[in-house]
PDB file of C-alpha atoms in Angstrom:
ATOM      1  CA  UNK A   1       0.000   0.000   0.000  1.00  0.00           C
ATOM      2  CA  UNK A   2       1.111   3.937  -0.651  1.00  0.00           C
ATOM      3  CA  UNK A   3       2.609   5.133   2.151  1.00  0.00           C
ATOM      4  CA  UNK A   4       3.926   8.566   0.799  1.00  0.00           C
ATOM      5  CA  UNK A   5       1.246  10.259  -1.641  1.00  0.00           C
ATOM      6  CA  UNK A   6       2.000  13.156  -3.589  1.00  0.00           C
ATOM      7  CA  UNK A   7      -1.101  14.559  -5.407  1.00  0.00           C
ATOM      8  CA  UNK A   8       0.862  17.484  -7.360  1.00  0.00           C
ATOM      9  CA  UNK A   9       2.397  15.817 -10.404  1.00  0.00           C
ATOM     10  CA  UNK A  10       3.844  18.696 -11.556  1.00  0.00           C
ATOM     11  CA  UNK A  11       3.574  22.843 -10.237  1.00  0.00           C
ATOM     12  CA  UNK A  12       4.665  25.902 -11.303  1.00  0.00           C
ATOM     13  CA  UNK A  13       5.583  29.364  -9.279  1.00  0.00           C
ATOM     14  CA  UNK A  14       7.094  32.674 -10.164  1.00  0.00           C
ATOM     15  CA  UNK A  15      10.396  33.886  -9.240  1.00  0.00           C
ATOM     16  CA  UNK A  16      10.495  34.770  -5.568  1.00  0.00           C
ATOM     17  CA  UNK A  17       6.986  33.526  -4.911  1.00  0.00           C
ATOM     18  CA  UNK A  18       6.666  30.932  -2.360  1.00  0.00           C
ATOM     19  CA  UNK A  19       4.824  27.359  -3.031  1.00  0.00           C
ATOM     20  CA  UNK A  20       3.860  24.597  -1.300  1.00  0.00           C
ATOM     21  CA  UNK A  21       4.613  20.758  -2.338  1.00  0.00           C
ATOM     22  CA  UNK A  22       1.698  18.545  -0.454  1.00  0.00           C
ATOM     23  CA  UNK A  23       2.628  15.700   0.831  1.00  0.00           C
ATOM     24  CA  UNK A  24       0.800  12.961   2.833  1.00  0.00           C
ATOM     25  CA  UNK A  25       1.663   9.738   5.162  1.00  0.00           C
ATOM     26  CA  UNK A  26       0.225   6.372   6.308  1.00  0.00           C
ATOM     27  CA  UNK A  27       1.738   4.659   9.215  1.00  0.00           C
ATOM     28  CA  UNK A  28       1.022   2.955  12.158  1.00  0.00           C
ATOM     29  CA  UNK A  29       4.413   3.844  13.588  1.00  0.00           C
ATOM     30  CA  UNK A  30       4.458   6.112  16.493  1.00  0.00           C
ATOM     31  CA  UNK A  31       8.175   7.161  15.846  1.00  0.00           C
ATOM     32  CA  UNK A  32       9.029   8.161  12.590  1.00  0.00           C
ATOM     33  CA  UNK A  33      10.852  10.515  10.225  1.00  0.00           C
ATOM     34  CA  UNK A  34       9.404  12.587   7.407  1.00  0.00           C
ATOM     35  CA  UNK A  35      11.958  13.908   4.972  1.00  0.00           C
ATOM     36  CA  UNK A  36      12.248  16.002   1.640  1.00  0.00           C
ATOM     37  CA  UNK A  37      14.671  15.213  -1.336  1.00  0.00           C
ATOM     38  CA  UNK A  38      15.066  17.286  -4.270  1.00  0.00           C
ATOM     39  CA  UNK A  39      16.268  15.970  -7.091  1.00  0.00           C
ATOM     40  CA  UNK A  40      17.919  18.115 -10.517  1.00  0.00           C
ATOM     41  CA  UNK A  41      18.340  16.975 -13.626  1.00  0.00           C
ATOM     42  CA  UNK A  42      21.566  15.248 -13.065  1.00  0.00           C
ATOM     43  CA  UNK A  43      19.875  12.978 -10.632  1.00  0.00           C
ATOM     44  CA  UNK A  44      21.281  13.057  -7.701  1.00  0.00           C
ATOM     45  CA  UNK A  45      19.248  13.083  -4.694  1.00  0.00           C
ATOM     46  CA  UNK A  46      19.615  16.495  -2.117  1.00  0.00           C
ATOM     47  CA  UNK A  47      18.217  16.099   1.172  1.00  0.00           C
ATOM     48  CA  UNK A  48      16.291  19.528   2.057  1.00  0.00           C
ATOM     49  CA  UNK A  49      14.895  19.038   5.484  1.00  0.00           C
ATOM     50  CA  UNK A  50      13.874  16.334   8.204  1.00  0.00           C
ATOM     51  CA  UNK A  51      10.969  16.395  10.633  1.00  0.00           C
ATOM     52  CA  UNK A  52      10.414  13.389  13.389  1.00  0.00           C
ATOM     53  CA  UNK A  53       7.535  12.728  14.760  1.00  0.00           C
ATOM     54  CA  UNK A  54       8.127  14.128  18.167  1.00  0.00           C
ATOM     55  CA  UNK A  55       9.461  17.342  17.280  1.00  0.00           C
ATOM     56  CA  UNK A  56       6.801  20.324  18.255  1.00  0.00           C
ATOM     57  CA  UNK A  57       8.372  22.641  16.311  1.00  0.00           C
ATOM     58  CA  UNK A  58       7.765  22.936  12.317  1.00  0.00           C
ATOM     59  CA  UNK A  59      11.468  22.295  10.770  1.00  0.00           C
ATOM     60  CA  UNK A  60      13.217  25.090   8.835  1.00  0.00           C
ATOM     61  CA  UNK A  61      16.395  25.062   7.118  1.00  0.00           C
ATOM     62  CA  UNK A  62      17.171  28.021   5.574  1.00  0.00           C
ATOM     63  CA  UNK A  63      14.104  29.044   2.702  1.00  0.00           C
ATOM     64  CA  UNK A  64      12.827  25.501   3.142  1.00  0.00           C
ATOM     65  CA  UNK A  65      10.181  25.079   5.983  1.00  0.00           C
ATOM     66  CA  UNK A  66       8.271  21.880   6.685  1.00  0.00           C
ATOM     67  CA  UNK A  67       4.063  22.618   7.868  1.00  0.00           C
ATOM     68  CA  UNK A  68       3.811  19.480   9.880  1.00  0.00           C
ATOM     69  CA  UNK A  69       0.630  18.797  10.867  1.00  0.00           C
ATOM     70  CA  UNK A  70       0.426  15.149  12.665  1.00  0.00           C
ATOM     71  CA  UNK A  71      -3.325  14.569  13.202  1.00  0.00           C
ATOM     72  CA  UNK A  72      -3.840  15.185   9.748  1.00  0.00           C
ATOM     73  CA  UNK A  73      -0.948  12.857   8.527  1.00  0.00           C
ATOM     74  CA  UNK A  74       0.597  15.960   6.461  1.00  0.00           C
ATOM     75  CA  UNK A  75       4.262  16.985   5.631  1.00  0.00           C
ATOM     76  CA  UNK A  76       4.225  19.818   3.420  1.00  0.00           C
ATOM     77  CA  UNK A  77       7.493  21.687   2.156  1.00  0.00           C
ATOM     78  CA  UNK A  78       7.077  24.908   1.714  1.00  0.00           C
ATOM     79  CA  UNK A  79       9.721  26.772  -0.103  1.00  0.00           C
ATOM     80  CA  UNK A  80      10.243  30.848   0.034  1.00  0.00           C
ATOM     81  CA  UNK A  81      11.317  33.470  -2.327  1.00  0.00           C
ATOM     82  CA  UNK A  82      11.731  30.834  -5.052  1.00  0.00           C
ATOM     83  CA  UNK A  83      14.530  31.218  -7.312  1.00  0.00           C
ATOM     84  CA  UNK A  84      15.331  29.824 -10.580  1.00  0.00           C
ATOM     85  CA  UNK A  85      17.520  27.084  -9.169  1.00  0.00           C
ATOM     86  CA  UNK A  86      14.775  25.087  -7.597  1.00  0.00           C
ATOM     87  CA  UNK A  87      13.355  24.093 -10.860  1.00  0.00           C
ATOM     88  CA  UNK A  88      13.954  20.018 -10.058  1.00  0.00           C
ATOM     89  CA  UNK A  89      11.746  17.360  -8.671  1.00  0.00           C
ATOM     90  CA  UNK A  90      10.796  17.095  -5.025  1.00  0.00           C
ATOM     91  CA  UNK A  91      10.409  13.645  -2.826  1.00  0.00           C
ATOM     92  CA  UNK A  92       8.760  13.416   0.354  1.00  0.00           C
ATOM     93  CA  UNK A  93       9.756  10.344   2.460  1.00  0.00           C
ATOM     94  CA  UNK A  94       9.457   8.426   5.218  1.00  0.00           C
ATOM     95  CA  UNK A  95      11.708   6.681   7.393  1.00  0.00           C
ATOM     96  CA  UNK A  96      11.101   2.912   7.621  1.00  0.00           C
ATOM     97  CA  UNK A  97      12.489   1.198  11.349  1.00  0.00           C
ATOM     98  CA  UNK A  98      11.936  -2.256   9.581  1.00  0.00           C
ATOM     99  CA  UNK A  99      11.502  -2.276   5.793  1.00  0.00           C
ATOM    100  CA  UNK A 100      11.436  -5.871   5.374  1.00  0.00           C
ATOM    101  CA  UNK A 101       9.979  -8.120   8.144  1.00  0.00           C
ATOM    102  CA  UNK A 102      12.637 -10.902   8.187  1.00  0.00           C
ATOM    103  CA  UNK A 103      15.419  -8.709   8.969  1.00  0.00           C
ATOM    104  CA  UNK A 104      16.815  -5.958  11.237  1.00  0.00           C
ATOM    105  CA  UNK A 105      17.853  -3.943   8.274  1.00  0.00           C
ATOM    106  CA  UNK A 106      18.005  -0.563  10.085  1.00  0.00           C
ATOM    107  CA  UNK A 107      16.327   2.333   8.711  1.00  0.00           C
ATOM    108  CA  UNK A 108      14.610   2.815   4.836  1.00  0.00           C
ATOM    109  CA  UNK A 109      13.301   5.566   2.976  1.00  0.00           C
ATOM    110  CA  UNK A 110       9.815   5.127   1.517  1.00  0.00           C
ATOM    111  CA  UNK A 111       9.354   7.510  -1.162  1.00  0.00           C
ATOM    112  CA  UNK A 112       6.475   9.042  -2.918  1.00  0.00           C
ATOM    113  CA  UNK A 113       6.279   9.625  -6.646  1.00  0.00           C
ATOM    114  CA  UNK A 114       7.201  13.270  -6.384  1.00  0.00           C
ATOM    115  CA  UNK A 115       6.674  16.913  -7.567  1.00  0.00           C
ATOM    116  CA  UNK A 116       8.084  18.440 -10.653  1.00  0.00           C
ATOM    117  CA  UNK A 117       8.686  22.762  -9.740  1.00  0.00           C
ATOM    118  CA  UNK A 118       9.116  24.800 -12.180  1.00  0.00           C
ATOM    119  CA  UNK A 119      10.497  28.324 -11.477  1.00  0.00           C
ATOM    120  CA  UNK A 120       9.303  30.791 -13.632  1.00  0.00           C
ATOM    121  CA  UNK A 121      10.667  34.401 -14.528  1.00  0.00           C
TER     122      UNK A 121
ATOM    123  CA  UNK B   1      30.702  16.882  -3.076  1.00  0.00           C
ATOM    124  CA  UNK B   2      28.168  14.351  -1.529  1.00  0.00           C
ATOM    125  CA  UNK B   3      30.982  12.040  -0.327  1.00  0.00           C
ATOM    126  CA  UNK B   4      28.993   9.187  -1.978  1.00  0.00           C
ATOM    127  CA  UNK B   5      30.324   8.423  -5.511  1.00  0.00           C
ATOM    128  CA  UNK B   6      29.105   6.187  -8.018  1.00  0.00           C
ATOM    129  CA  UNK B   7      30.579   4.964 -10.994  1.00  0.00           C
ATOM    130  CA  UNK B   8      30.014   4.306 -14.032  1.00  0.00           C
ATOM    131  CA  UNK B   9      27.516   7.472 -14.146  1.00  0.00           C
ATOM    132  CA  UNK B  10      26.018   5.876 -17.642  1.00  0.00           C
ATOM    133  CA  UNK B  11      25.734   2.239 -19.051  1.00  0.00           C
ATOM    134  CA  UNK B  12      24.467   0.977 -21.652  1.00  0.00           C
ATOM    135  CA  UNK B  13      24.531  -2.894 -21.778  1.00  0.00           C
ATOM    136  CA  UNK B  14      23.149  -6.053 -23.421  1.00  0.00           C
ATOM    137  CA  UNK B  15      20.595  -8.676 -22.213  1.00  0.00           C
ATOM    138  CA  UNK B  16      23.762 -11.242 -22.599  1.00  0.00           C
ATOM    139  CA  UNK B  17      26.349  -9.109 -20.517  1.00  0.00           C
ATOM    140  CA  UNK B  18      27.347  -9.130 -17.259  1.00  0.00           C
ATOM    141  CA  UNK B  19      28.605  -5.581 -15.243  1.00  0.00           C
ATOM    142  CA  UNK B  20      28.946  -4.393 -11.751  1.00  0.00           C
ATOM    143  CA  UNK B  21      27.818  -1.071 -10.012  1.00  0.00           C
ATOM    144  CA  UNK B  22      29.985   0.789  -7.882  1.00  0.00           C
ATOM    145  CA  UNK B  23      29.269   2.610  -4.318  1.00  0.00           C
ATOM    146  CA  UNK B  24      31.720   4.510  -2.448  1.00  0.00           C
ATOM    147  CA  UNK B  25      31.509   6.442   0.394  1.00  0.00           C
ATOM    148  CA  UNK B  26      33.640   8.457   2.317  1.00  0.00           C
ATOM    149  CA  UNK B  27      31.557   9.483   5.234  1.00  0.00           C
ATOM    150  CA  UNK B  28      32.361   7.092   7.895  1.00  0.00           C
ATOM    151  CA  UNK B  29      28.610   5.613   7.802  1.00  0.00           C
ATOM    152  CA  UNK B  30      27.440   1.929   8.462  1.00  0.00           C
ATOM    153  CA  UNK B  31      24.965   1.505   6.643  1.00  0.00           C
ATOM    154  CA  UNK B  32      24.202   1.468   2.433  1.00  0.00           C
ATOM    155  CA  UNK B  33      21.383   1.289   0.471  1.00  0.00           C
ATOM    156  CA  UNK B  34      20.595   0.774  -3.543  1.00  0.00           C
ATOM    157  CA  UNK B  35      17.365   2.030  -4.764  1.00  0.00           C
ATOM    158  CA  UNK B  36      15.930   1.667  -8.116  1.00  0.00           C
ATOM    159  CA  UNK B  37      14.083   4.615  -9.878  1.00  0.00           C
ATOM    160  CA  UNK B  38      12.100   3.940 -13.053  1.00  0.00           C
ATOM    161  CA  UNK B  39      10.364   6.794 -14.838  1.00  0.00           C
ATOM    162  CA  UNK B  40       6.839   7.880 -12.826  1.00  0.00           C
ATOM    163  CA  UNK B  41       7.655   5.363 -10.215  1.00  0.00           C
ATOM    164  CA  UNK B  42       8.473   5.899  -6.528  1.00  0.00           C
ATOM    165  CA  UNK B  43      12.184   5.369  -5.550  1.00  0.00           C
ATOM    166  CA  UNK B  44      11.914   1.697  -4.859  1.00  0.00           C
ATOM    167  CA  UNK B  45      14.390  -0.120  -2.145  1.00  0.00           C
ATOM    168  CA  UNK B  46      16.466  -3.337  -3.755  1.00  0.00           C
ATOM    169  CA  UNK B  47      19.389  -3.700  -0.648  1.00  0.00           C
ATOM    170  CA  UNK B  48      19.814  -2.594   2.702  1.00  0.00           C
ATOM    171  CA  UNK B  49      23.917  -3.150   4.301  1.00  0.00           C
ATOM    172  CA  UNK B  50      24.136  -2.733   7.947  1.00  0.00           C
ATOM    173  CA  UNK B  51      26.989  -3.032   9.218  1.00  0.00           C
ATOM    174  CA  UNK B  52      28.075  -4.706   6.184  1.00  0.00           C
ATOM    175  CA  UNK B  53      25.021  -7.343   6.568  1.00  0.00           C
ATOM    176  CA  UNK B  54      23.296  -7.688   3.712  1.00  0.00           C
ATOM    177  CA  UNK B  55      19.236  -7.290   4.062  1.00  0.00           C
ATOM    178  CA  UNK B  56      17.267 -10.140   1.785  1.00  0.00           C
ATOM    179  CA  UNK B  57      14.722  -8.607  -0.397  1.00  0.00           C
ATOM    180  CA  UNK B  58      13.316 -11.342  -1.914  1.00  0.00           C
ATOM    181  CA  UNK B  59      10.914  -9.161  -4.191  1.00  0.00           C
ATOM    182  CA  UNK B  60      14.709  -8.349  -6.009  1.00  0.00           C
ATOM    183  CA  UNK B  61      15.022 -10.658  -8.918  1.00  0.00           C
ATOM    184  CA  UNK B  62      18.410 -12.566  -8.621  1.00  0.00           C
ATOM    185  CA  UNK B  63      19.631 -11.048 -11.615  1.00  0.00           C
ATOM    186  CA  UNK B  64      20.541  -8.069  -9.265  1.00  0.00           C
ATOM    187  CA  UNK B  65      23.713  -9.511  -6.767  1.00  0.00           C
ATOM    188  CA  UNK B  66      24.844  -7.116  -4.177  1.00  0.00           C
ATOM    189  CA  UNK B  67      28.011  -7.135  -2.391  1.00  0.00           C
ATOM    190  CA  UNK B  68      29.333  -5.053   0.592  1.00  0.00           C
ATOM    191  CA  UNK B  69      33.221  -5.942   0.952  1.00  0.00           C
ATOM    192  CA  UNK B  70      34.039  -3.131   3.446  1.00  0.00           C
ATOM    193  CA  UNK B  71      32.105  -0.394   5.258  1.00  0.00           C
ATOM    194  CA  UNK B  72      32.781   2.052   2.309  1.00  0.00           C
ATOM    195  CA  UNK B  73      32.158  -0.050  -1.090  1.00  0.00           C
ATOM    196  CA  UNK B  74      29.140  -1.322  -2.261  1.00  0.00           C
ATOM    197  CA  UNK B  75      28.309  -3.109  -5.538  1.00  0.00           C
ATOM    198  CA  UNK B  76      25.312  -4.561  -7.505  1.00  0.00           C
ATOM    199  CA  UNK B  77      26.137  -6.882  -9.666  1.00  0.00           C
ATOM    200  CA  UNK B  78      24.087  -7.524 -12.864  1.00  0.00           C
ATOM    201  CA  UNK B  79      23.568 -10.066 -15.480  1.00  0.00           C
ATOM    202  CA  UNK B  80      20.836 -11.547 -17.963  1.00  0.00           C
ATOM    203  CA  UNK B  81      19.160  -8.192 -17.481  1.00  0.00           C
ATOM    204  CA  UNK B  82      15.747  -7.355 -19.137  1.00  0.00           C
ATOM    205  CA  UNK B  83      14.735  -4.131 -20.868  1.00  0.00           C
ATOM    206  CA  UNK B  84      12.616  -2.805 -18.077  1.00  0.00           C
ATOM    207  CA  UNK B  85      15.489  -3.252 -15.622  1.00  0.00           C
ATOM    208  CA  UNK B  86      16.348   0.536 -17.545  1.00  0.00           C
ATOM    209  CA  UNK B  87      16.564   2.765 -14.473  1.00  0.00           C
ATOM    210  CA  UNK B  88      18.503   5.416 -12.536  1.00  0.00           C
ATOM    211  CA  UNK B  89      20.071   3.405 -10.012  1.00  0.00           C
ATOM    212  CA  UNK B  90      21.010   5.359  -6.912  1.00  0.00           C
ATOM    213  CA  UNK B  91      22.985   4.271  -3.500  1.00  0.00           C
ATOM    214  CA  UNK B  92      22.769   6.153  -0.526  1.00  0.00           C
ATOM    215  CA  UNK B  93      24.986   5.917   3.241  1.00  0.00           C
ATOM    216  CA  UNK B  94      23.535   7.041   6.479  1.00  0.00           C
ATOM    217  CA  UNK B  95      24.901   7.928   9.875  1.00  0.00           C
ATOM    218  CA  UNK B  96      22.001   8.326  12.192  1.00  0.00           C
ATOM    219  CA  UNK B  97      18.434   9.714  10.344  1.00  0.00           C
ATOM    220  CA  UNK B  98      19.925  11.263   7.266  1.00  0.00           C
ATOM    221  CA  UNK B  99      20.494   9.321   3.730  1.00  0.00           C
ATOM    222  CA  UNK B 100      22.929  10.782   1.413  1.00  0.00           C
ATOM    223  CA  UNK B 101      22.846   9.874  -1.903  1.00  0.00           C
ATOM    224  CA  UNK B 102      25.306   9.315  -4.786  1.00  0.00           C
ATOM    225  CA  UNK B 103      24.805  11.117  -7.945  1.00  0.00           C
ATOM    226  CA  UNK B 104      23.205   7.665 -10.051  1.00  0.00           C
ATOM    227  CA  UNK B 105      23.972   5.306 -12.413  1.00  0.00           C
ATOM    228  CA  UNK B 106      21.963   5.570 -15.604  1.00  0.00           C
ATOM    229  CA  UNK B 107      21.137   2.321 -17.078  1.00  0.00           C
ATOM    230  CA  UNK B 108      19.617   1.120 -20.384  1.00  0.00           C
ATOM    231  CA  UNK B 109      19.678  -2.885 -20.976  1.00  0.00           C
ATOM    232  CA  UNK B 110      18.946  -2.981 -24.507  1.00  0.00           C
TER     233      UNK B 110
END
């Protein structure tokens, strides 16, 4: 089953604009770890920002910010002031104690399908 | 600079040939991870090392071969691969909550 959905295929924003990338979680888990990725062209994946579960504060890390809302099951990113640069796709993800049940693996990322942002002039 | 390198960066190979994958970090980390990425699919686990024990996943088709020799190399090794085995192969390292990723391999099994 889905754990990480992402509804926005793809979005687009104006230069310095701010926009928000939805994403949503299913787990049973009372400890976990929501994450963002963003990933250019060349493929490799950047990690933006991490929330846990049991943090009361909303992460920020620099223009990124994460709205964390836990009853609701929602990790949205929320980017500032876009800029040109942060045309790429965008992964929400969460961390996994036990991704495969026969094992003690350590932690996994489940991803979601992702947004493609497109900065605009 | 990531500090998680992956070579080759592109391949191209046959259905009939055999190659290898290569993961290196230099981050200190204990644990490394491949993940598969197919076009409009989620990032989809294949390996988990832990402290350089390899994690089953039996829904990976034996075609894929890992192998961890140290703490800071990681391999898949591939043979009698089939055209939708085309992907952007990626490995990551973590230390604690964080994965960092290498920059891809780009595969097309033709």
């Amino acid at each position: 089953a889905q754990k990480i959905t992402q509804t926005q295929p793809g979005m687009f924003v104006q230069e310095k604009e701010a926009v928000t990338l939805d994403c949503t979680y299913d787990t049973s888990d009372q400890s976990y770890g929501l994450f963002w990725y963003k990933q250019p062209s060349s493929g490799e994946m950047i990690f933006l920002i991490y929330q846990g579960s049991y943090d009361e504060q909303n992460a920020t890390e620099g223009r990124y910010s994460l709205n964390f809302q836990k009853a609701r099951k929602s990790a949205n990113l929320v980017i500032s002031a876009s800029q040109l640069g942060d045309s790429a796709m965008y992964f929400c993800a969460m961390r996994e104690a036990q991704p495969f049940s026969n094992s003690n693996s350590g932690y996994a990322l489940n991803f979601g399908k992702g947004t493609s942002l497109l900065v605009t002039p | 600079e990531t500090g998680v390198t992956q070579t080759p960066r592109h391949l191209v190979m046959g259905m009939t040939n055999k190659k290898s994958l290569k993961c290196e970090q230099h981050l200190g980390h204990n644990a490394m991870y491949w993940y598969k990425q197919s076009a409009k699919k989620p990032l989809e686990l294949m390996f988990v090392y832990n402290f350089k024990e390899q994690t089953e996943n039996n829904s990976v088709p034996s075609r894929f071969s890992p192998e961890c020799p140290n703490s800071s190399h990681l391999f898949l090794h591939l043979h009698t691969l089939q055209p939708e085995d085309s992907a952007l192969y990626l490995c990551a390292s973590r230390e604690g909550y964080e994965q960092y990723f290498g920059p891809g391999t780009r595969l097309t099994v033709t």
